[in-house]
Short mmCIF file of C-alpha atoms in Angstrom, two decimals:
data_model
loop_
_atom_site.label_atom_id
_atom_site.label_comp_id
_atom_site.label_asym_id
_atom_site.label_seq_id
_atom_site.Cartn_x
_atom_site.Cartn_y
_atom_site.Cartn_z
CA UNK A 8 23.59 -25.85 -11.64
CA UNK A 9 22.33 -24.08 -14.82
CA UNK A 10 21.56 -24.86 -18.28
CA UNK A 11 22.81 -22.93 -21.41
CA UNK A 12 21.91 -22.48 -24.09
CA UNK A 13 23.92 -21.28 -27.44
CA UNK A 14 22.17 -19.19 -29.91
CA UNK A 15 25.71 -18.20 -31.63
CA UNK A 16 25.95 -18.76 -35.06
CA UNK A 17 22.08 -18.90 -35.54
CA UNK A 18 19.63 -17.77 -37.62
CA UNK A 19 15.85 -17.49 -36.38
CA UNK A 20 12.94 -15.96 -36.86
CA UNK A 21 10.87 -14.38 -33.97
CA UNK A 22 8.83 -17.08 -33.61
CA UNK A 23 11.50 -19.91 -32.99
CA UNK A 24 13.20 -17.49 -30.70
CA UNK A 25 10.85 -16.74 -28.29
CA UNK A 26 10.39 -20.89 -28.62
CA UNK A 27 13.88 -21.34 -27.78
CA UNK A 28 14.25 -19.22 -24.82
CA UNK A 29 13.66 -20.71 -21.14
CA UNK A 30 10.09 -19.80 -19.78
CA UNK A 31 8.67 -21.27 -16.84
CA UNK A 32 5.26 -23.02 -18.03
CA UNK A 33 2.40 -21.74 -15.71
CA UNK A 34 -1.02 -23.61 -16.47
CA UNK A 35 -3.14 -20.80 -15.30
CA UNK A 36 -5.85 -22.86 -16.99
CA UNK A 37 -5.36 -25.80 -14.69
CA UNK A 38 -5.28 -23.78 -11.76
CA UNK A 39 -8.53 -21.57 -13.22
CA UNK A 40 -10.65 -25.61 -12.82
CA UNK A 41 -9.57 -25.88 -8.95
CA UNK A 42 -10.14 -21.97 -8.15
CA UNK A 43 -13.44 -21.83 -9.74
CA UNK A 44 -15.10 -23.27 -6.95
CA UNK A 45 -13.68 -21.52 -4.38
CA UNK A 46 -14.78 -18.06 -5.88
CA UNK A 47 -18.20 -19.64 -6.43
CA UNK A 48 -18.38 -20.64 -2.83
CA UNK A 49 -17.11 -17.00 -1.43
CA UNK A 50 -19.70 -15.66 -3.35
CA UNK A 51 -22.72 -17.66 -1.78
CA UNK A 52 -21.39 -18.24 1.69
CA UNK A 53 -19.19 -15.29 2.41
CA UNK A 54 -17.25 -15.17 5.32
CA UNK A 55 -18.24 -18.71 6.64
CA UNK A 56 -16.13 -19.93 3.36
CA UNK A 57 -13.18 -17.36 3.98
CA UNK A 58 -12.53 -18.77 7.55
CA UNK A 59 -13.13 -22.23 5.83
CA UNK A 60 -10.28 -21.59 3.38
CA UNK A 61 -7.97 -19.91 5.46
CA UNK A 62 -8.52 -23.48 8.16
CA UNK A 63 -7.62 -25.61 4.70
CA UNK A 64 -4.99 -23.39 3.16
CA UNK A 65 -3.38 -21.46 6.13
CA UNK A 66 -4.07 -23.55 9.11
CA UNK A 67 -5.94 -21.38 11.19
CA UNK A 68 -9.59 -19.60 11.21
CA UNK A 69 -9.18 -16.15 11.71
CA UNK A 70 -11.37 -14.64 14.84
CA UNK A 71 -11.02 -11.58 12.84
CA UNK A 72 -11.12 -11.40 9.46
CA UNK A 73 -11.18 -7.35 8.98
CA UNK A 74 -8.11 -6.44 10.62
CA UNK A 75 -8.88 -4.81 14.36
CA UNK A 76 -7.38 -1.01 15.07
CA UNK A 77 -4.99 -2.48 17.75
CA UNK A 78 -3.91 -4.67 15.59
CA UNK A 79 -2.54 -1.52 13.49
CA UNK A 80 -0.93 -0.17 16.89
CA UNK A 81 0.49 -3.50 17.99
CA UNK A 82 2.78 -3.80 14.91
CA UNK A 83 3.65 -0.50 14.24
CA UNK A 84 5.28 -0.20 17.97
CA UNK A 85 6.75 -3.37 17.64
CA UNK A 86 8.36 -2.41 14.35
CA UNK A 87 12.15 -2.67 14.25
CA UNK A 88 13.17 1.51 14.00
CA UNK A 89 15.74 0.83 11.78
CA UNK A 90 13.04 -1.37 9.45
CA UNK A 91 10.63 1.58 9.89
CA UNK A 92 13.29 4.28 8.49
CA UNK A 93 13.72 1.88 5.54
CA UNK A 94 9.62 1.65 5.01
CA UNK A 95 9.44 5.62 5.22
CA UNK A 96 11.89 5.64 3.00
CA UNK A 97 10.88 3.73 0.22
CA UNK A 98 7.24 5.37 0.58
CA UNK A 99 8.90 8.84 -0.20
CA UNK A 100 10.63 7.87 -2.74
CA UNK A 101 8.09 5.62 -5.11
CA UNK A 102 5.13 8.44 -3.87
CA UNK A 103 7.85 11.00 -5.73
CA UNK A 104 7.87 8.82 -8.51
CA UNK A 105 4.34 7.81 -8.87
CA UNK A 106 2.94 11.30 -8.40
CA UNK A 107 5.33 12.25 -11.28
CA UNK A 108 2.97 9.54 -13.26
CA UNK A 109 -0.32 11.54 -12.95
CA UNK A 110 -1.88 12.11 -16.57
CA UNK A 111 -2.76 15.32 -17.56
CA UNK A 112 -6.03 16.21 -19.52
CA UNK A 113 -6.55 17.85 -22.23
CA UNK A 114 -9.24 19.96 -24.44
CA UNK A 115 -9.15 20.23 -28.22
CA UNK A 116 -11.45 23.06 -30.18
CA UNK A 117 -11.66 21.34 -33.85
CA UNK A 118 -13.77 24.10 -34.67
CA UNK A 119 -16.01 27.01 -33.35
CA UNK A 120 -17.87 25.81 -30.71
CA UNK A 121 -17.10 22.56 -31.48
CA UNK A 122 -14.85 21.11 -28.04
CA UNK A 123 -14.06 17.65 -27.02
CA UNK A 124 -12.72 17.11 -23.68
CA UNK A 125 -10.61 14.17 -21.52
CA UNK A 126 -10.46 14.47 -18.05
CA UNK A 127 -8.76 11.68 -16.09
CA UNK A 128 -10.88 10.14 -13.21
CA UNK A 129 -9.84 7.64 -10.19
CA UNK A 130 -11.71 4.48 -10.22
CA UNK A 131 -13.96 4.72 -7.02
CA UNK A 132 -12.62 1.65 -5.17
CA UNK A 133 -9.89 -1.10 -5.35
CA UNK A 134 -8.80 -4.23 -3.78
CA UNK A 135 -4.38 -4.42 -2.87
CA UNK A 136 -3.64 -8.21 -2.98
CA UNK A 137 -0.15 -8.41 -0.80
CA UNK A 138 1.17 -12.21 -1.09
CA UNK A 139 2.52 -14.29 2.36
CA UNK A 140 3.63 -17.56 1.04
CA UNK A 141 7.31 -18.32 1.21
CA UNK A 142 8.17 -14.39 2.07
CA UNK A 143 6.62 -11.63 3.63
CA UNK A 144 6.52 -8.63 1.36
CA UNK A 145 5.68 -5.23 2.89
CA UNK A 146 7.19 -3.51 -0.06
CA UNK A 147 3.86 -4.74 -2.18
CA UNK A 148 2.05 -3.15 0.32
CA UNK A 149 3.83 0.10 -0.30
CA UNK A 150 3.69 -0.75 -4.40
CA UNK A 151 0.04 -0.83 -3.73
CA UNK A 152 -1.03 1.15 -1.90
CA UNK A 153 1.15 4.81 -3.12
CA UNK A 154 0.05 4.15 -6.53
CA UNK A 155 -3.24 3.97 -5.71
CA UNK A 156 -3.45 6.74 -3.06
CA UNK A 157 -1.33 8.98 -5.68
CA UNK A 158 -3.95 8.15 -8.37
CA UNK A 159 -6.58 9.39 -5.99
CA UNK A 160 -8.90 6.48 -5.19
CA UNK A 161 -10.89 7.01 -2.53
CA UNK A 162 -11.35 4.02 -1.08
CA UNK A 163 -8.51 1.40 -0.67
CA UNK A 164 -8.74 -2.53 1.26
CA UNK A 165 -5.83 -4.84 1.19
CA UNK A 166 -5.65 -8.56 2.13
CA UNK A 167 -2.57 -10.47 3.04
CA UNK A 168 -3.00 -14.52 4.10
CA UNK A 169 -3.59 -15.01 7.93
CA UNK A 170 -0.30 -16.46 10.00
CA UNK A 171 -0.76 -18.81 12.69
CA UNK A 172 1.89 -17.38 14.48
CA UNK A 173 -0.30 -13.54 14.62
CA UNK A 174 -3.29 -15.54 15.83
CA UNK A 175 -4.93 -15.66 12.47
CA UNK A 176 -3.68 -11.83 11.38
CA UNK A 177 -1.86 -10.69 8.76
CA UNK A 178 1.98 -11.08 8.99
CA UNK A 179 2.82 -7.96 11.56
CA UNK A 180 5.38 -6.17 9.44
CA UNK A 181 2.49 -5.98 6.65
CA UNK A 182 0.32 -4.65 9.29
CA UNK A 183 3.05 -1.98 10.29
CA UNK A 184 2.95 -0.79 6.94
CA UNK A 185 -0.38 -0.51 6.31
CA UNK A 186 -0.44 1.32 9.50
CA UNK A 187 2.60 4.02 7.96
CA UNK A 188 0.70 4.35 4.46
CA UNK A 189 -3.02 5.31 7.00
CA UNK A 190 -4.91 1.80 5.56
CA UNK A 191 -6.79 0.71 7.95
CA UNK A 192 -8.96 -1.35 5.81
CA UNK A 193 -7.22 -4.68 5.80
CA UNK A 194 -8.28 -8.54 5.75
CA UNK A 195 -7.24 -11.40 7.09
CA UNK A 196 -7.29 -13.37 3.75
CA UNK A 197 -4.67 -14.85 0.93
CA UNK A 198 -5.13 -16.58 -1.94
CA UNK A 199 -8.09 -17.27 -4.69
CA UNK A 200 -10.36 -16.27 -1.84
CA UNK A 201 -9.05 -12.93 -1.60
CA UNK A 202 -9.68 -11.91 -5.14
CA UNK A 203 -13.20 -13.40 -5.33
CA UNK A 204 -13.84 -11.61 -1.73
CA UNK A 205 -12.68 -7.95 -3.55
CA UNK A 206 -14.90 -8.83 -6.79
CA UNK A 207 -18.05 -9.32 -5.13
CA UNK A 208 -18.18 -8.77 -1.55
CA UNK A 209 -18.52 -10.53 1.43
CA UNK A 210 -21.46 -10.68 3.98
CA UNK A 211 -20.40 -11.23 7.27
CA UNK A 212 -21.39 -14.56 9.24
CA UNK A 213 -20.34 -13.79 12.74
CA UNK A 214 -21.15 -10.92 15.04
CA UNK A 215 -17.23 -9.25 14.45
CA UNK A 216 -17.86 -9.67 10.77
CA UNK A 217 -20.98 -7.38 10.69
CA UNK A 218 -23.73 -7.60 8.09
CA UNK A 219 -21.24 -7.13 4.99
CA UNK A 220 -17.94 -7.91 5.90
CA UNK A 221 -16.45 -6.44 2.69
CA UNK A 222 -17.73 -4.27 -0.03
CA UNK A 223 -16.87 -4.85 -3.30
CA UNK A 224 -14.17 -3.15 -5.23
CA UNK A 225 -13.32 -2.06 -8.99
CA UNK A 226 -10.18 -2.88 -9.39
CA UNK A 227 -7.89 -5.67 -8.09
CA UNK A 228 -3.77 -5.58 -8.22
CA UNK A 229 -1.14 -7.29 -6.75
CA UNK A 230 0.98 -9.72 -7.20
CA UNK A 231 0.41 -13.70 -6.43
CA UNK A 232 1.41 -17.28 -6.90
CA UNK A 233 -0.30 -19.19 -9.94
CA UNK A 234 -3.92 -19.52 -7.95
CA UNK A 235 -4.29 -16.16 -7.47
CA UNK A 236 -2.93 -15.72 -11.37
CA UNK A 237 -6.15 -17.77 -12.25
CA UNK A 238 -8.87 -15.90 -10.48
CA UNK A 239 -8.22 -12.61 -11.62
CA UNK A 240 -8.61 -14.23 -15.25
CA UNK A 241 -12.12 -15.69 -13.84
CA UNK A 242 -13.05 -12.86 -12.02
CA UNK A 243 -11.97 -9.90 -15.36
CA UNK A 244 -14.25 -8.37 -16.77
CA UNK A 245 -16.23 -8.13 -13.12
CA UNK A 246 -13.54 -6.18 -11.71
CA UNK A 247 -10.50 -4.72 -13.64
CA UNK A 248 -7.24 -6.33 -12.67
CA UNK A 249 -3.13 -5.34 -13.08
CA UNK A 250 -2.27 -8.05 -14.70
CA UNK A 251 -1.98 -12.15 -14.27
CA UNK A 252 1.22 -11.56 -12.34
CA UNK A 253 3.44 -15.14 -12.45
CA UNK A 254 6.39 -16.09 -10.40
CA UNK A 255 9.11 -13.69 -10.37
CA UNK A 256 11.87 -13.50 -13.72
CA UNK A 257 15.10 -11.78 -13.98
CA UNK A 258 17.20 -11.49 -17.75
CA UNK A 259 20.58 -9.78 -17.23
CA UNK A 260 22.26 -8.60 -20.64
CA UNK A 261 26.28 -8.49 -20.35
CA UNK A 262 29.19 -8.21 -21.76
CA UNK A 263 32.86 -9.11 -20.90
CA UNK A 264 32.73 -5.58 -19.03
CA UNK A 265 30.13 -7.33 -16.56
CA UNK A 266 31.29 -8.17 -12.60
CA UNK A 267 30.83 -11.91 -12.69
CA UNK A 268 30.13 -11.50 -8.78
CA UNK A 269 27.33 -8.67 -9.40
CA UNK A 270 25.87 -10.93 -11.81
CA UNK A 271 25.52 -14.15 -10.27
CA UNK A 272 24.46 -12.26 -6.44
CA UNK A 273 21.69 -10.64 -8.85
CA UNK A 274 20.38 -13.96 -10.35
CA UNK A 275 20.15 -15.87 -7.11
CA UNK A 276 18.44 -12.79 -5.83
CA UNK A 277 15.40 -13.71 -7.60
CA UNK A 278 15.76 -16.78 -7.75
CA UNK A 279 15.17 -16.79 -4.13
CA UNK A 280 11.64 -15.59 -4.33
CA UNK A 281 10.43 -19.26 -5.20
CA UNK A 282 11.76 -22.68 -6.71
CA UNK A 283 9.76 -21.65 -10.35
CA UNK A 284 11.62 -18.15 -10.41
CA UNK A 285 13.15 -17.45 -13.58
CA UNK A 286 17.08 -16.59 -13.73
CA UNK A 287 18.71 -15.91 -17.25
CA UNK A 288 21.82 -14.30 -18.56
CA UNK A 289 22.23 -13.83 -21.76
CA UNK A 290 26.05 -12.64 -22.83
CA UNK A 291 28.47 -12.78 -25.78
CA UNK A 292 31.23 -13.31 -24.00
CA UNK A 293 31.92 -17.16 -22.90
CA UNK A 294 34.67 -16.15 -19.68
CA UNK A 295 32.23 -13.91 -18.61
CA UNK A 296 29.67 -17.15 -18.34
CA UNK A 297 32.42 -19.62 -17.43
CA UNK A 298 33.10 -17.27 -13.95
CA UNK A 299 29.27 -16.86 -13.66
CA UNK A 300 28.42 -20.61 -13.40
CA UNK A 301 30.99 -21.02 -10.96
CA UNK A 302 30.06 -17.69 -8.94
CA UNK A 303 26.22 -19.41 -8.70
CA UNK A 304 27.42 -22.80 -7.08
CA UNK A 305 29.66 -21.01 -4.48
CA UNK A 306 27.07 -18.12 -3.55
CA UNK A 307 23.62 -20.52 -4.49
CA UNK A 308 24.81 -23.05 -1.75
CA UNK A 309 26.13 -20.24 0.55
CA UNK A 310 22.56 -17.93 1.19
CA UNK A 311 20.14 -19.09 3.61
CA UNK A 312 17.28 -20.21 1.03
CA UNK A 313 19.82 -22.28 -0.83
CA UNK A 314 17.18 -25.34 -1.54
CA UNK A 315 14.93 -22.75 -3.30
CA UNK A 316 17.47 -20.86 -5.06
CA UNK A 317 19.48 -24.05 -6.63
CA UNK A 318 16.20 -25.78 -7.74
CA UNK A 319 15.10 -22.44 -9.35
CA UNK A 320 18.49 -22.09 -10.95
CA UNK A 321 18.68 -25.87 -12.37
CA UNK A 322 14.67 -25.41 -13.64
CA UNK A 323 13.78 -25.22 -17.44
CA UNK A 324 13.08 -21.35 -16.52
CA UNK A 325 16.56 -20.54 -15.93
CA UNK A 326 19.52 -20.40 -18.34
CA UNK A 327 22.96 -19.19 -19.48
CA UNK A 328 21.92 -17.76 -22.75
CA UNK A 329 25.16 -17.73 -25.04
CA UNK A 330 24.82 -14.55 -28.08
CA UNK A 331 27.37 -13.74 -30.60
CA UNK A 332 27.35 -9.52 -30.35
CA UNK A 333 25.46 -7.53 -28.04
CA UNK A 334 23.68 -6.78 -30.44
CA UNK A 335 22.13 -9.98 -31.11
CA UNK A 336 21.36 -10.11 -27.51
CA UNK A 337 19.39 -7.04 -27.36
CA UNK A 338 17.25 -9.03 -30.12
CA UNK A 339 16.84 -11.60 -27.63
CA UNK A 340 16.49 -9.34 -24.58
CA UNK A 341 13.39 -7.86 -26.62
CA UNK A 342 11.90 -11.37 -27.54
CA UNK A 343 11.82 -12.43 -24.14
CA UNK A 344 10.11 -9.53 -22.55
CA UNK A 345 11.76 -9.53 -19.27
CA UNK A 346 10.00 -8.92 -16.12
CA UNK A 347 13.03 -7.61 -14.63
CA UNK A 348 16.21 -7.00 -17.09
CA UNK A 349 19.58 -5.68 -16.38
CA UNK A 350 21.75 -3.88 -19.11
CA UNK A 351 25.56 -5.07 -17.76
CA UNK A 352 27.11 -3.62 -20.50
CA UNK A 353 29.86 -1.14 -22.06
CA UNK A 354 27.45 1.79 -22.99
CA UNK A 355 24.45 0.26 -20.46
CA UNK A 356 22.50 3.75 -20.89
CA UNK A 357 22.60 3.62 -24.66
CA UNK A 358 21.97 -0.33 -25.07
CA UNK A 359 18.76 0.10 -22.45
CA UNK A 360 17.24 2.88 -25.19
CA UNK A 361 16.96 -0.13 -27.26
CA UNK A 362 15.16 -2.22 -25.15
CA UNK A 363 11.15 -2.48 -26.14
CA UNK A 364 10.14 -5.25 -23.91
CA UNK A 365 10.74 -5.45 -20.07
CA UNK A 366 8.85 -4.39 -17.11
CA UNK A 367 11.78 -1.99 -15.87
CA UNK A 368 14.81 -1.69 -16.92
CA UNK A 369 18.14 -1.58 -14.78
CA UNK A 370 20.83 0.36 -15.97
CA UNK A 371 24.49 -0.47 -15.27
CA UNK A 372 26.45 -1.61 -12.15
CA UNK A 373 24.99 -0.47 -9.68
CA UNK A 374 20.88 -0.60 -10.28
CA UNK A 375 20.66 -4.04 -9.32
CA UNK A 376 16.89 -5.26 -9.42
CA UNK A 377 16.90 -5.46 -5.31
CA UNK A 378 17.64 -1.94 -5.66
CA UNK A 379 13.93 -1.51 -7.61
CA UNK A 380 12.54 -3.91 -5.36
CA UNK A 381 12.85 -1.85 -2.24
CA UNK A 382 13.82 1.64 -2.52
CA UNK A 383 14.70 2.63 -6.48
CA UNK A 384 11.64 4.34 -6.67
CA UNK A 385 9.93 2.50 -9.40
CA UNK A 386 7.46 0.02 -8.70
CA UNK A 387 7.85 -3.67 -8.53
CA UNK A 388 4.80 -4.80 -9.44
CA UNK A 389 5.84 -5.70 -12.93
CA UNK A 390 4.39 -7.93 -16.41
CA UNK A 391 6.16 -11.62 -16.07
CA UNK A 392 5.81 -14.25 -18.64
CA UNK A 393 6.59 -11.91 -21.74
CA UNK A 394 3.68 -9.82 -21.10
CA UNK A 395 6.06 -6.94 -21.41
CA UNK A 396 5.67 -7.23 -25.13
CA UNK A 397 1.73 -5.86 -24.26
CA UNK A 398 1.53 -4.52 -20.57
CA UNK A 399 3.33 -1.82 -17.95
CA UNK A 400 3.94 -2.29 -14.95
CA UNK A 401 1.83 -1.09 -11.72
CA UNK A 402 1.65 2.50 -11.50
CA UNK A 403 -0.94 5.27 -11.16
CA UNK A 404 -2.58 4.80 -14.57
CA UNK A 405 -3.74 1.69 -13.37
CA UNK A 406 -5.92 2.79 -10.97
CA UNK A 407 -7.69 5.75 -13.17
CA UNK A 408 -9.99 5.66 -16.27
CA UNK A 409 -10.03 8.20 -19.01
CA UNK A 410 -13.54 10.12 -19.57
CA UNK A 411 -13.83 11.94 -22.73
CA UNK A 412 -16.90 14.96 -22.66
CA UNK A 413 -18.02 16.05 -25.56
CA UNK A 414 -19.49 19.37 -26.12
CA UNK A 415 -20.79 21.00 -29.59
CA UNK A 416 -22.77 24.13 -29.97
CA UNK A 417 -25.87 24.53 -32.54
CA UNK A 418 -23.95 26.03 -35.24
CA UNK A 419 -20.70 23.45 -34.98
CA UNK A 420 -22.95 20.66 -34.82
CA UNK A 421 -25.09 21.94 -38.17
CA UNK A 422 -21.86 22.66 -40.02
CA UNK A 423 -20.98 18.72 -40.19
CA UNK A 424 -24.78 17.08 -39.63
CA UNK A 425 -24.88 16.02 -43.19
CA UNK A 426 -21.76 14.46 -43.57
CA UNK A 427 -22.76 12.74 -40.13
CA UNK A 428 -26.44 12.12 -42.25
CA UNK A 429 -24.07 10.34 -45.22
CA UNK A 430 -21.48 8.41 -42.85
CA UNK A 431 -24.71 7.02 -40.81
CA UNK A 432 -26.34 5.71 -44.34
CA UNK A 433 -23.35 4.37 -45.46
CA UNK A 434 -23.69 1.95 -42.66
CA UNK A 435 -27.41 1.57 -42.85
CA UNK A 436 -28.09 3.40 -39.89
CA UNK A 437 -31.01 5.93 -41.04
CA UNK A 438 -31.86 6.59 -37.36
CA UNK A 439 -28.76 7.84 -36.49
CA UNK A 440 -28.64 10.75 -38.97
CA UNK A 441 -32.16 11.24 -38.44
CA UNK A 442 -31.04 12.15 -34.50
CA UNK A 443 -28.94 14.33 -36.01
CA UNK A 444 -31.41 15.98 -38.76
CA UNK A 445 -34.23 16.77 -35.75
CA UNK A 446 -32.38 19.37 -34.78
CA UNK A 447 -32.72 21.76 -37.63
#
C-alpha cells in the first residue's frame, strides 16, 4: 500500500537526508527534447500548429481558439448555484488575502538632497496557464487570476486545454469562472503549446483567429503536468515564469495526538490529483502509523479515483516516514521542503514557527490542505520538488517588479564624487569617475 521508511536511531547529514527521503523523479530534461519542437513550431506557424496540437494531444481542432463572448454566458448560466456561491466565495476570500500581499515602497534620504527611491510596478501583461488533464481545476483559475488582478496587471489571458465534449472549448466550469473574475481573454489551448503561444504570440491563420491571434505576454504562471514544467524552463528568460510547478506533494508531521482518519483522508486527497502525486507522513509514533496504513487501504480502495490514488500511494514518491522525536521530524520536514505540509501535532502552532521549508503550511486539525486548496484563502499555486528551500508560492509579488529611482542634487552628488573617482579606479574604470568629475 505504502512504503516506510525508518530514520530512528540515525545519524545523517543534510545531504544523505534529503537522499533518503521519497521524491518523485521528474526528467524535466527529457521532456524539455520532445517540447522543444513544439514551441519552435508555434512560433513559425502560429495558430495552424495550435489547432494541430490540440487534433494530436486533445482530440479535437478547436473552431475557436480565443474563447467567443457566448461562450462566457453559456457557462456561467449553466453553472450549478450552489457551485457558483462556492466560486464567489473563494474569490473573496484569497482577493482579501492577496490584496493584504501588496508591497509598499519606500524613500530613503542618506543625505541632503541625496534620495533614492523604490516604487513597486505591475508587469504590463501575463499569461494564466489553468491545467485540464485528469481534473478540471477552476480554483487555478481563481489562484491566477486574483493575484494578478490584485497586483494590478493590466492585461490578463488564460488558456485551459480544449474538451471534445465543449466542442473544442475550454472545460465550461473554467469558462464560468473566468466569466465571475471579468476575463474574457481566454484560449482554447493546454499544454507546451500554451506556454510557447503566451511567450511569443500567435498570428492567426483563419478568418476567426484574426491577424494576431494572441499577443505576447511577460509573465507566465500556473500550474502543469511535466511538459508544461519543461517549456517554461525553455521559454525563461523570454518571459518570466512562477515556477517549474511538478505534480502535486503532501508531507504531514504527527504525533500520537494525530486522528489516524484525518490523516490518511488528507494523504489520499492528494494523492488523487495524479498516479506521480507525492503522499508522506512522517511521525514518531509507530500506532499512530500502524492505524494510518490500515486507514489508506480501507479509504484508498473506497473513493472514486481509487486506481490513481493506490498507485500514487505504492510509488517511490510516497512513504511512511518513521522519526524518533518530533523534533527530529521537523529536521526532516525542513529537508524535504514540502509543497504542502501539515503540522498534526501537540503544540501544531508552535512546531509550524519552526518550519523553513514548505509552500504553506497547515496548522492543526482542522486546516486540512483541501481546505487551502479551495477556500483557506491562501493560494495553491505552490513550489513542489523541494523548491521550497528557494521559492514562494504564487501570490501578488509575482506579478510586479521593483523599480528603484534615484535622485541626487548638485551638492549631494559633489560631496561623495571623489570617493566615487577612487572606487571607479580601483576597478580600472577611469571613465566612470571621469562622468562623475564633468560635472564640477
Amino acid at each position: 500500500m505504502i512504503n516506510r521508511l525508518d530514520l530512528r536511531g540515525r545519524s545523517l547529514s543534510a545531504r544523505e537526508l534529503v537522499e533518503a527521503l521519497p521524491r518523485a523523479e521528474v526528467r524535466v530534461e527529457d521532456a524539455a527534447e520532445r517540447v522543444a519542437p513544439i514551441i519552435a513550431a508555434v512560433r513559425s506557424r502560429g495558430a495552424d500548429e495550435l489547432r494541430d496540437l490540440a487534433e494530436r494531444f486533445d482530440g479535437v481542432r478547436p473552431h475557436h481558439l480565443r474563447v467567443p463572448a457566448a461562450a462566457f454566458e453559456s457557462a456561467l448560466a449553466g453553472l450549478d448555484p450552489l457551485v457558483r456561491e462556492a466560486m464567489e466565495e473563494t474569490i473573496s476570500r484569497v482577493r482579501a488575502v492577496h490584496r493584504a500581499q501588496r508591497p509598499q515602497g519606500f524613500v530613503v534620504d542618506l543625505a541632503p538632497g541625496a534620495q533614492v527611491r523604490q516604487r513597486w510596478v505591475p508587469v504590463g501583461r501575463v499569461g494564466l496557464y489553468v491545467p485540464g488533464g485528469l481534473a478540471v481545476y477552476p480554483s487555478s483559475v481563481i489562484m491566477n487570476v486574483v493575484a494578478a488582478q490584485e497586483a494590478g496587471v493590466p492585461s490578463l489571458a488564460v488558456a485551459s486545454p480544449p474538451q471534445r465534449e465543449n466542442d473544442g472549448l475550454p472545460h465550461p466550469t473554467i469558462l464560468a469562472a473566468c466569466a465571475l473574475l471579468g476575463v474574457d481573454e481566454v484560449y482554447a489551448v493546454g499544454g507546451a503549446q500554451a506556454v510557447a503561444m503566451f511567450a511569443y504570440g500567435a498570428r492567426g491563420t483563419e478568418e476567426q483567429d484574426g491577424a494576431t491571434l494572441c499577443e505576447p505576454v511577460n509573465v507566465v504562471t500556473g500550474p502543469g503536468n511535466v511538459y508544461v514544467a519543461a517549456a517554461k524552463r525553455l521559454v525563461r528568460g523570454v518571459v518570466g515564469i512562477d515556477a517549474e510547478a511538478g505534480t502535486t506533494e503532501i508531507a504531514i508531521l504527527a504525533d500520537s495526538t494525530a486522528h489516524p482518519d484525518h490523516v490518511a483522508a488528507d494523504l489520499i486527497s492528494q494523492a488523487e490529483h495524479d498516479p506521480a502525486a507525492a503522499s508522506v507522513l512522517v511521525t514518531s509514533s509507530v500506532e499512530l502509523a500502524g492505524a494510518v496504513e490500515a486507514r489508506l487501504k480501507d479509504r484508498a480502495e473506497g473513493t472514486r479515483h481509487s486506481d490513481r490514488v493506490l498507485q500514487a500511494l505504492a510509488g517511490p514518491q510516497s512513504a511512511i516516514v518513521l522519526v524518533d522525536s518530533v523534533e527530529q521530524g521537523i529536521e526532516v520536514v525542513d529537508a524535504y521542503g514540502a509543497e504542502h505540509l501539515e503540522i498534526q501535532t501537540a503544540d501544531a502552532a508552535a512546531v509550524a514557527e519552526r518550519i523553513s521549508n514548505a509552500g504553506a503550511i497547515f496548522v492543526g486539525a482542522y486546516s486540512p490542505v483541501a481546505l487551502g486548496d479551495y477556500m483557506a484563502g491562501s493560494n495553491h499555486v505552490l513550489p513542489t520538488g523541494g523548491c521550497a528551500h528557494f521559492a514562494s508560492g504564487l501570490g501578488v509579488h509575482s506579478f510586479v517588479k521593483a523599480v528603484q529611482v534615484v535622485e541626487y542634487t548638485e551638492q549631494a552628488l559633489g560631496q561623495i564624487s571623489s570617493k566615487i573617482v577612487a572606487f571607479a579606479n580601483a576597478e580600472d574604470l577611469p571613465a566612470h569617475g571621469e562622468a562623475v568629475q564633468v560635472r564640477f
